[in-house]
JSON list of C-alpha atoms in Angstrom, two decimals:
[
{"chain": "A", "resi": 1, "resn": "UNK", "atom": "CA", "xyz": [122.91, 126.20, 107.46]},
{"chain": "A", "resi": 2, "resn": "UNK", "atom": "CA", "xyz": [119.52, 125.08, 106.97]},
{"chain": "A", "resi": 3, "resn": "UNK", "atom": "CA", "xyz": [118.54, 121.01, 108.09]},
{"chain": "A", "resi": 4, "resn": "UNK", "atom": "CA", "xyz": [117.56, 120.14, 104.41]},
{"chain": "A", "resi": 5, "resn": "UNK", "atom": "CA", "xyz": [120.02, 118.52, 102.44]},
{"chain": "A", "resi": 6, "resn": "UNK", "atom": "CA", "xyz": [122.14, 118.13, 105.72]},
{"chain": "A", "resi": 7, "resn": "UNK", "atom": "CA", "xyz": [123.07, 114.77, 106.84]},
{"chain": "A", "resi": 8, "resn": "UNK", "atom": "CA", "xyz": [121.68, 113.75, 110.09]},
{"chain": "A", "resi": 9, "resn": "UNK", "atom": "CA", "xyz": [123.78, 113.53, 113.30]},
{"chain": "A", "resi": 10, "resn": "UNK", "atom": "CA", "xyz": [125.31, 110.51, 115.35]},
{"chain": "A", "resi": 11, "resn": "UNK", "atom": "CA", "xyz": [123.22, 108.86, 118.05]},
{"chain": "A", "resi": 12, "resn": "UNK", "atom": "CA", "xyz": [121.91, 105.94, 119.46]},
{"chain": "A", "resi": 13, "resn": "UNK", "atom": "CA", "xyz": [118.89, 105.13, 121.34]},
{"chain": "A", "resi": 14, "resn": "UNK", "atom": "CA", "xyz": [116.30, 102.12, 122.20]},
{"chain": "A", "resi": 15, "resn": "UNK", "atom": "CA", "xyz": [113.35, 101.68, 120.56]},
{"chain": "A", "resi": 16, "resn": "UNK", "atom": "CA", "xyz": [110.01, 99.16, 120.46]},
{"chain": "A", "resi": 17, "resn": "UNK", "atom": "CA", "xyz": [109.35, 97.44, 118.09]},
{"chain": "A", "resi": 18, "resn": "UNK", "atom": "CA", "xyz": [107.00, 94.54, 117.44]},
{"chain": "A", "resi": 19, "resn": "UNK", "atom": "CA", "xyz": [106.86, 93.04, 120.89]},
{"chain": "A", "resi": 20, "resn": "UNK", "atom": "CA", "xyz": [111.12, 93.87, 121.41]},
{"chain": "A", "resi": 21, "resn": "UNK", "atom": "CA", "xyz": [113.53, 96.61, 122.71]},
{"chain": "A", "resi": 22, "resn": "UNK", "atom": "CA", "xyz": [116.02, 97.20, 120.18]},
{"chain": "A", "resi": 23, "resn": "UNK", "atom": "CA", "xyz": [119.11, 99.36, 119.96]},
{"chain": "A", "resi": 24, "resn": "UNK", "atom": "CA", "xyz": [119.15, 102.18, 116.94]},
{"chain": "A", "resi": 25, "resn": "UNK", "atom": "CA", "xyz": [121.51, 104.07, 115.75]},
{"chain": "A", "resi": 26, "resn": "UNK", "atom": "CA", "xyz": [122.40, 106.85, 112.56]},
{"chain": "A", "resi": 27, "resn": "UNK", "atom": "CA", "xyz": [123.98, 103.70, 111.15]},
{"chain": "A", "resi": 28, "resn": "UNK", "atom": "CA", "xyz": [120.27, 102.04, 111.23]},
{"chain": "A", "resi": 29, "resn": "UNK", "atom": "CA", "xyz": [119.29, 104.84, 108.63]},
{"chain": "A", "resi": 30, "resn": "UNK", "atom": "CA", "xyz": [121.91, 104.84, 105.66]},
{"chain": "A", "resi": 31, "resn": "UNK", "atom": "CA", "xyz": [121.50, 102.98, 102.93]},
{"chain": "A", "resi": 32, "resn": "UNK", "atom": "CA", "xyz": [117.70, 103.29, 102.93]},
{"chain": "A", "resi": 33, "resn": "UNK", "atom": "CA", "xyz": [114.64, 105.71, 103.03]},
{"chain": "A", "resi": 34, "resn": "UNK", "atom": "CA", "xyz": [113.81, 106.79, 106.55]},
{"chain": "A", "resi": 35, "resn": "UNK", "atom": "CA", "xyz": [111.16, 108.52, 107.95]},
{"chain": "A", "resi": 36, "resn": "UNK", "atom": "CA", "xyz": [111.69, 109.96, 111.39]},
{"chain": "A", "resi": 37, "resn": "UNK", "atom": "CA", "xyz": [108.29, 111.29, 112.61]},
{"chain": "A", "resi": 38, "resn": "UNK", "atom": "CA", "xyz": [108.51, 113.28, 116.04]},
{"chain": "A", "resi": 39, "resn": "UNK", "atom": "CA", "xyz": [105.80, 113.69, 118.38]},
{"chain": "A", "resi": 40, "resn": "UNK", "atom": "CA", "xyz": [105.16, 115.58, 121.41]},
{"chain": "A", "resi": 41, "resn": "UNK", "atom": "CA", "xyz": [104.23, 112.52, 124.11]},
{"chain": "A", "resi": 42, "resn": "UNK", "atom": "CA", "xyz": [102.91, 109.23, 124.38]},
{"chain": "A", "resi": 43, "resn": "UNK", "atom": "CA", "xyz": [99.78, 108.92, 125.99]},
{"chain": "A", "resi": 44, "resn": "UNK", "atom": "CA", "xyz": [98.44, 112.01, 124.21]},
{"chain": "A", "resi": 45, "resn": "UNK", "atom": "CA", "xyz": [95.43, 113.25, 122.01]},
{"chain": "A", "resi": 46, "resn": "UNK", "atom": "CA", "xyz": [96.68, 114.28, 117.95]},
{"chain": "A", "resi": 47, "resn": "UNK", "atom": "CA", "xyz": [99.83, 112.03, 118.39]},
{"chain": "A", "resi": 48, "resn": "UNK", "atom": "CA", "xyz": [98.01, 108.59, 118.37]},
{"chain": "A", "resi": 49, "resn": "UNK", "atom": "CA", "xyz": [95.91, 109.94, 115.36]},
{"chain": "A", "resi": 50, "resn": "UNK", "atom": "CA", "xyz": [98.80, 110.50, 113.65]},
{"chain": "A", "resi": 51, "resn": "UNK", "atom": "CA", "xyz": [100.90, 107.87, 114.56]},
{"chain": "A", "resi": 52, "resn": "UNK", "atom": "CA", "xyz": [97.85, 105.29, 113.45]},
{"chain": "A", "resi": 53, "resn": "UNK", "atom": "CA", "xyz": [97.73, 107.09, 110.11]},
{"chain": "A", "resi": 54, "resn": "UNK", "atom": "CA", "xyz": [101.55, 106.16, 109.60]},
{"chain": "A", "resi": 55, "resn": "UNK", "atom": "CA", "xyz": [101.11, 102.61, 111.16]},
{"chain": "A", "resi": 56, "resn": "UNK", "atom": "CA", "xyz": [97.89, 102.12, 108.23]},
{"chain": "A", "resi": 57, "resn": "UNK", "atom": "CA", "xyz": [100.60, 103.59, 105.44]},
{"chain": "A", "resi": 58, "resn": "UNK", "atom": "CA", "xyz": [103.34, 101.53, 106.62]},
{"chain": "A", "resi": 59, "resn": "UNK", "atom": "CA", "xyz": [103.13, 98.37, 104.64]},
{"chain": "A", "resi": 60, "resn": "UNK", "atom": "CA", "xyz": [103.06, 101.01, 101.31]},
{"chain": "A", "resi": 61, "resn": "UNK", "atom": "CA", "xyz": [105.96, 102.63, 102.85]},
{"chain": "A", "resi": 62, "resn": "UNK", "atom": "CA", "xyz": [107.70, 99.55, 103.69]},
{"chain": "A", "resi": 63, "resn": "UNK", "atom": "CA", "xyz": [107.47, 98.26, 99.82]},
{"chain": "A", "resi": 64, "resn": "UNK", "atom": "CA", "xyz": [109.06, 101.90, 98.86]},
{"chain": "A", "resi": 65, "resn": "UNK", "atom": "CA", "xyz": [112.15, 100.73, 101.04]},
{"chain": "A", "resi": 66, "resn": "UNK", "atom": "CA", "xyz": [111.02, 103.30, 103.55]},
{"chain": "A", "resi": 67, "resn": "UNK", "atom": "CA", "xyz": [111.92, 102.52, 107.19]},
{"chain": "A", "resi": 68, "resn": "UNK", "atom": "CA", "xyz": [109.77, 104.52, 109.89]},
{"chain": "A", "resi": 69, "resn": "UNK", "atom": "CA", "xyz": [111.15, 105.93, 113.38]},
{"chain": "A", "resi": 70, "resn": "UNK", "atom": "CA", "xyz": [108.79, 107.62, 115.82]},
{"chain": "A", "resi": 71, "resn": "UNK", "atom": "CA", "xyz": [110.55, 109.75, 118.10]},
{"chain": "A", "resi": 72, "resn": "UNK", "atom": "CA", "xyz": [109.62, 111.29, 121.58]},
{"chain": "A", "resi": 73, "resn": "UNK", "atom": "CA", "xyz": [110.91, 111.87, 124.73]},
{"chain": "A", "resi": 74, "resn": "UNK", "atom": "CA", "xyz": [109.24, 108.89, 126.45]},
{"chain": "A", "resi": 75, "resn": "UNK", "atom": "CA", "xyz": [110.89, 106.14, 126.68]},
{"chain": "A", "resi": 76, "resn": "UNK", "atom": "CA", "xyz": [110.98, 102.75, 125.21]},
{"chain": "A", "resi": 77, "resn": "UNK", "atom": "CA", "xyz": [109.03, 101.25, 127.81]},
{"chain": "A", "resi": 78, "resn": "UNK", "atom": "CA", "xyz": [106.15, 103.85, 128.34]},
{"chain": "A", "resi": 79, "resn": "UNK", "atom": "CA", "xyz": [106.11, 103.39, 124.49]},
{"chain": "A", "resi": 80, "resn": "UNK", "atom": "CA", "xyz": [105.43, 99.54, 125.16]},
{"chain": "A", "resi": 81, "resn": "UNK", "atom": "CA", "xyz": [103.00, 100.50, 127.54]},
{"chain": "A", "resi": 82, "resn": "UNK", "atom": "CA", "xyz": [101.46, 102.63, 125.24]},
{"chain": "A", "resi": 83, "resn": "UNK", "atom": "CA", "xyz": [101.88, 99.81, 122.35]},
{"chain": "A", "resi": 84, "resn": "UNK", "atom": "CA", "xyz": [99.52, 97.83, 124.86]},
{"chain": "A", "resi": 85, "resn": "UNK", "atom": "CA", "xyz": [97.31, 99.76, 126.11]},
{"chain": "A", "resi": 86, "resn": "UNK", "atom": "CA", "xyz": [95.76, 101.57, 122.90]},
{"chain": "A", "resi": 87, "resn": "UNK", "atom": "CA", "xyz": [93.99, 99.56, 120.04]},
{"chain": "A", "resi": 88, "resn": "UNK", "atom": "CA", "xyz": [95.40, 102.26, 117.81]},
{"chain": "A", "resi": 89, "resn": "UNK", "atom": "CA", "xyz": [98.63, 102.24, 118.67]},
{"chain": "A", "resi": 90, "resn": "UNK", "atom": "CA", "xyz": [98.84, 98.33, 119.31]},
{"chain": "A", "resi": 91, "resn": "UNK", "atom": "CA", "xyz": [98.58, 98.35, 115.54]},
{"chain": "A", "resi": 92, "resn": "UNK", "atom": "CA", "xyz": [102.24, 100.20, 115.04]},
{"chain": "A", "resi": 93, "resn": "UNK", "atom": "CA", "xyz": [105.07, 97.95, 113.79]},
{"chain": "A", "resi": 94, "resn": "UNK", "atom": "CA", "xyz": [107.60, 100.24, 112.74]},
{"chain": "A", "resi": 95, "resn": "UNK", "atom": "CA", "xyz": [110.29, 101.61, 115.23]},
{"chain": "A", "resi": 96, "resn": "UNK", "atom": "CA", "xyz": [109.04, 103.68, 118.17]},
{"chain": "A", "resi": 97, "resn": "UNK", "atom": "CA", "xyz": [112.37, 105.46, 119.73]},
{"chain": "A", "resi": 98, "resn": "UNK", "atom": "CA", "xyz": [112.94, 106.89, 123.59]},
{"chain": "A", "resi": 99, "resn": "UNK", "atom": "CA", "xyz": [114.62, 109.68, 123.35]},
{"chain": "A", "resi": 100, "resn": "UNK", "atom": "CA", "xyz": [114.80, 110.60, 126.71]},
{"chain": "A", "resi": 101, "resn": "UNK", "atom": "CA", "xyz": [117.87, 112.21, 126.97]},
{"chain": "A", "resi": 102, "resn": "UNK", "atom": "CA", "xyz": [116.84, 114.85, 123.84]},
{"chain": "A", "resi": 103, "resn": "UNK", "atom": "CA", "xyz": [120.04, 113.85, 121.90]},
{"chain": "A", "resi": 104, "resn": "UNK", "atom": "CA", "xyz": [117.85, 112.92, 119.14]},
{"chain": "A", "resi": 105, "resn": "UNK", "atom": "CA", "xyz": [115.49, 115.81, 119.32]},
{"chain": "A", "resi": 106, "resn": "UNK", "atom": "CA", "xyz": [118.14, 118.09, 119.32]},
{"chain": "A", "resi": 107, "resn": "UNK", "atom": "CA", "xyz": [120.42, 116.63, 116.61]},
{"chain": "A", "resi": 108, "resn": "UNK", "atom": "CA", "xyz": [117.27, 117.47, 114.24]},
{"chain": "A", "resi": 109, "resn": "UNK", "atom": "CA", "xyz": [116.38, 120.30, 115.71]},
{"chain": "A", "resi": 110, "resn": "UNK", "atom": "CA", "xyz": [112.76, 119.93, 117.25]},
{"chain": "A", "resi": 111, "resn": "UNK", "atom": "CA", "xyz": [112.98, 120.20, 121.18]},
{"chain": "A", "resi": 112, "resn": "UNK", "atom": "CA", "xyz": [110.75, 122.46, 122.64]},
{"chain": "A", "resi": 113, "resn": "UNK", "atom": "CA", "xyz": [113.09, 124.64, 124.54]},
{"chain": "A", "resi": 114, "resn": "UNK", "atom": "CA", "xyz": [112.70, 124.30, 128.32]},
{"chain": "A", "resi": 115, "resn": "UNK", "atom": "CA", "xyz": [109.57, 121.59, 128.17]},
{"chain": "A", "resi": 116, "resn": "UNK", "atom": "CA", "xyz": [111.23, 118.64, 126.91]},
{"chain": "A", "resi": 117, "resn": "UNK", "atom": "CA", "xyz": [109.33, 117.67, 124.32]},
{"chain": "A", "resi": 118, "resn": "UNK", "atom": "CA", "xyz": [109.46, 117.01, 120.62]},
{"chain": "A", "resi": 119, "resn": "UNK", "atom": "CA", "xyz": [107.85, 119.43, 118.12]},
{"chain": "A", "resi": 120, "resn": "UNK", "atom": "CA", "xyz": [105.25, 117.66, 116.06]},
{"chain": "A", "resi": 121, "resn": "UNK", "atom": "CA", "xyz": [108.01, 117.19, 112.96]},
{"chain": "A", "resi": 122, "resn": "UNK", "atom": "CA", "xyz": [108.54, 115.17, 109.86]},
{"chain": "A", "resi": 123, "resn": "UNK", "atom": "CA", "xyz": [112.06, 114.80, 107.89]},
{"chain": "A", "resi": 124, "resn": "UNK", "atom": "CA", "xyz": [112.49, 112.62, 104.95]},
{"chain": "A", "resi": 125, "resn": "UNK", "atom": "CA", "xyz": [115.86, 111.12, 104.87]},
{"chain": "A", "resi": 126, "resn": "UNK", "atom": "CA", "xyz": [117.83, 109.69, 101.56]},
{"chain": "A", "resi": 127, "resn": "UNK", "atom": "CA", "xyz": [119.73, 105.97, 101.81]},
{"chain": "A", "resi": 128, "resn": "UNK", "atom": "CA", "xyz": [122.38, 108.17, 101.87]},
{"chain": "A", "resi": 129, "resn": "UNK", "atom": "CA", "xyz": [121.73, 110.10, 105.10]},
{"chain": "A", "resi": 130, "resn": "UNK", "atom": "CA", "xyz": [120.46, 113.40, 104.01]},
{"chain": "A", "resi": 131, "resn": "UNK", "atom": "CA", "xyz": [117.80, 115.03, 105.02]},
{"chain": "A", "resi": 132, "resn": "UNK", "atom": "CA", "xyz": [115.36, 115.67, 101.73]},
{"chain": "A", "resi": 133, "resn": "UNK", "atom": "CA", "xyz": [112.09, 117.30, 103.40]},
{"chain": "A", "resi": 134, "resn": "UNK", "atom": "CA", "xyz": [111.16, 118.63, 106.40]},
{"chain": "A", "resi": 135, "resn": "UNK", "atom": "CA", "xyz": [107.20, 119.15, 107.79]},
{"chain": "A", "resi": 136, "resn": "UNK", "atom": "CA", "xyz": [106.81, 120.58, 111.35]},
{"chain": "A", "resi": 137, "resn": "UNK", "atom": "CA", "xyz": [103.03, 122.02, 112.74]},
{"chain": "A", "resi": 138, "resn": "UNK", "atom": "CA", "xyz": [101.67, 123.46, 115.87]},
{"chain": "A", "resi": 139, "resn": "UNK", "atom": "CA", "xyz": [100.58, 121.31, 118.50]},
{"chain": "A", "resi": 140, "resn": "UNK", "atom": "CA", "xyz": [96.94, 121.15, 117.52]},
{"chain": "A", "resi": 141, "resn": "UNK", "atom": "CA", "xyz": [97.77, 120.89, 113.83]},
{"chain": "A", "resi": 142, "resn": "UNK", "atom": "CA", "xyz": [97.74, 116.88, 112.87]},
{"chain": "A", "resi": 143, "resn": "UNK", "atom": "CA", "xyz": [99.64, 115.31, 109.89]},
{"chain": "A", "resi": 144, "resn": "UNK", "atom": "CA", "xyz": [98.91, 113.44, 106.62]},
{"chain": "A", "resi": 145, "resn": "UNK", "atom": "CA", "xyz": [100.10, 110.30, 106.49]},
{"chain": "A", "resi": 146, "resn": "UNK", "atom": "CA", "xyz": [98.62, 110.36, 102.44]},
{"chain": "A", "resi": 147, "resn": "UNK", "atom": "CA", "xyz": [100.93, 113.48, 102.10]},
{"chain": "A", "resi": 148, "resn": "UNK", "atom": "CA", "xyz": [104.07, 112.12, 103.70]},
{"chain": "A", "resi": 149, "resn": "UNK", "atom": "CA", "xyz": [103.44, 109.00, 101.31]},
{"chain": "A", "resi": 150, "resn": "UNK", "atom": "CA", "xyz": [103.30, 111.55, 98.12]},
{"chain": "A", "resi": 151, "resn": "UNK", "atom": "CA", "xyz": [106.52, 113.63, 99.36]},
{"chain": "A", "resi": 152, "resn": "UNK", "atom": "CA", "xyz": [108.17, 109.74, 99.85]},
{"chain": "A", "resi": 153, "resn": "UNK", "atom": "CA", "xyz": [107.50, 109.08, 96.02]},
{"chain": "A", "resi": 154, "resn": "UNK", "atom": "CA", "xyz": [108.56, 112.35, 94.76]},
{"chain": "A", "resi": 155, "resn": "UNK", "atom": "CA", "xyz": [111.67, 112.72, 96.53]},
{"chain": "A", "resi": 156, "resn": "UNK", "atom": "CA", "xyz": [112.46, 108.72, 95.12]},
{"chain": "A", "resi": 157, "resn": "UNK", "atom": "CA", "xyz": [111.50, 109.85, 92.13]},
{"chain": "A", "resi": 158, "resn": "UNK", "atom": "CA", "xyz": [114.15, 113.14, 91.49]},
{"chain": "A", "resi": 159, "resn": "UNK", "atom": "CA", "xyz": [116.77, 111.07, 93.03]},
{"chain": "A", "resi": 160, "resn": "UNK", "atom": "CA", "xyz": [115.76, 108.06, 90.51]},
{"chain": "A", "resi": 161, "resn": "UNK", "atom": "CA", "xyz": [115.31, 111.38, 87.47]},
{"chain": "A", "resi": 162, "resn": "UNK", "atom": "CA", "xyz": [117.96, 113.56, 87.87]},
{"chain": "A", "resi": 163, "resn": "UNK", "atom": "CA", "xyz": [117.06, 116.49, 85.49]},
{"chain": "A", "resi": 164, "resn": "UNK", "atom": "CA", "xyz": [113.46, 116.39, 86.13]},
{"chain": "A", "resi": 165, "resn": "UNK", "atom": "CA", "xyz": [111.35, 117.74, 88.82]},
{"chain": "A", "resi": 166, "resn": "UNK", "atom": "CA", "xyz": [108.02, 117.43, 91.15]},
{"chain": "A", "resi": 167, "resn": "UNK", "atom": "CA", "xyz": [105.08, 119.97, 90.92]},
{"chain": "A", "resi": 168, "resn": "UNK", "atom": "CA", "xyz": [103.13, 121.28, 93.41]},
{"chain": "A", "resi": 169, "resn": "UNK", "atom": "CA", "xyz": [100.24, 118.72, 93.75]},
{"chain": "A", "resi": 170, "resn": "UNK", "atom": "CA", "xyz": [102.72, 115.87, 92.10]},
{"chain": "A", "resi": 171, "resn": "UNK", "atom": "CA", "xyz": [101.07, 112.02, 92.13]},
{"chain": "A", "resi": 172, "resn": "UNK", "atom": "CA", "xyz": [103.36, 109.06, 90.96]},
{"chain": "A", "resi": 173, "resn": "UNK", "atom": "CA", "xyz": [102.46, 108.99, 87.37]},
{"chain": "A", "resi": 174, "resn": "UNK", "atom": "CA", "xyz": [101.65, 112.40, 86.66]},
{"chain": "A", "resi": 175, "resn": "UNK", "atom": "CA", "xyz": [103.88, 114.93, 84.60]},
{"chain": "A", "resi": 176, "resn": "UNK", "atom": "CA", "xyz": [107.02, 116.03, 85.93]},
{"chain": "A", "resi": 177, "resn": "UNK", "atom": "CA", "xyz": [108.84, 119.55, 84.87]},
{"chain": "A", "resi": 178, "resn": "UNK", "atom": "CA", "xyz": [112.95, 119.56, 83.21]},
{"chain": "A", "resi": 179, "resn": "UNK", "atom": "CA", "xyz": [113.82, 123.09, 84.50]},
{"chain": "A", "resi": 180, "resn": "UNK", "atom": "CA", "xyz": [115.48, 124.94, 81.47]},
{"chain": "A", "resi": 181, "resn": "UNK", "atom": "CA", "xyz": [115.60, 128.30, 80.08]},
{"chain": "A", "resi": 182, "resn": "UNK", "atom": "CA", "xyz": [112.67, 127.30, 77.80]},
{"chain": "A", "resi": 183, "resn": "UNK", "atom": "CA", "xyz": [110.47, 127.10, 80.62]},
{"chain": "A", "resi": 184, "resn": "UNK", "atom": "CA", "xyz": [111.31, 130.74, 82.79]},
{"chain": "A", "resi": 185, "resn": "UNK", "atom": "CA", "xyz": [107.98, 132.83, 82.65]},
{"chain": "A", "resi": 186, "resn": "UNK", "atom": "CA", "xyz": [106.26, 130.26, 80.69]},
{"chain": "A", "resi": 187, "resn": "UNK", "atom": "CA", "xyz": [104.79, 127.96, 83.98]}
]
């Protein structure tokens, strides 16, 4: 079975977050949006890019009712370290999870088999567990935190629709599609 429109997996972990170690668990996610957002290691070149781009989205997010997780194998205190010792990632307030034992990882899928590190992965994950989108690159290919943002509105907007539908290219506002039998061959 494919990991969209699953439900994700029992665990629990510790992450940092604003200035604390906290435990998480699959409990932490339901009943909200989640983003979990893996990344290969702390201390690293693309992943602070990225994970700045989320932390400068995550007051939008936040206002959606979106909850972020970063996920890699460090853990929770080489993440504070981290937190500390980069301007860019000092700036992060959203959940940063050590996953050091892989149970994470693994429940979605994204270990790098015999390195023990996360693929560079995004899943979008309904209040009511399920996993709605998934966006995973090579190592040197970065993410779009403007993108995940988009996918965020879209996927709260078919679950807020039902009967309607997202485009390609789909912006909050814009035009959305009813599939019907009116519309085969004619789009």
């Amino acid at each position: 079975m494919g990991i969209v429109n699953s439900e994700i997996k029992p665990f629990n972990a510790t992450a940092f977050k604003q200035g604390e170690f906290v435990e998480i668990s699959e409990a932490d996610v339901k009943g909200k949006w989640s983003v979990f957002f893996f990344y290969p290691a702390d201390f690293t070149f693309v992943c602070p890019t990225e994970l700045g781009d989320v932390a400068d989205k995550y007051e939008e997010l936040q206002k959606l009712g979106v909850e972020v997780f970063s996920v890699s194998t460090d853990t929770h205190f080489t993440h504070k370290a981290w937190h500390d010792a980069s301007e860019t990632i000092g700036k992060i307030n959203y959940f940063m999870v050590g996953d050091q034992t892989g149970t994470i990882t693994n429940n979605f899928g994204v270990m790098r088999e015999g390195q023990g590190l996360a693929d560079r992965a995004t899943f979008l994950i309904d209040p009511d567990g399920i996993i709605q989108a998934v966006e995973i690159t090579a190592e040197g290919i970065g993410r779009d935190a403007d993108d995940l943002l988009r996918k965020v509105k879209a996927a709260q907007y078919v679950r807020n629709n039902p009967g309607e539908v997202c485009p390609a290219k789909w912006k909050e506002g814009e035009a959305t599609l009813a599939p019907s039998l009116d519309l085969v061959g004619k789009i």
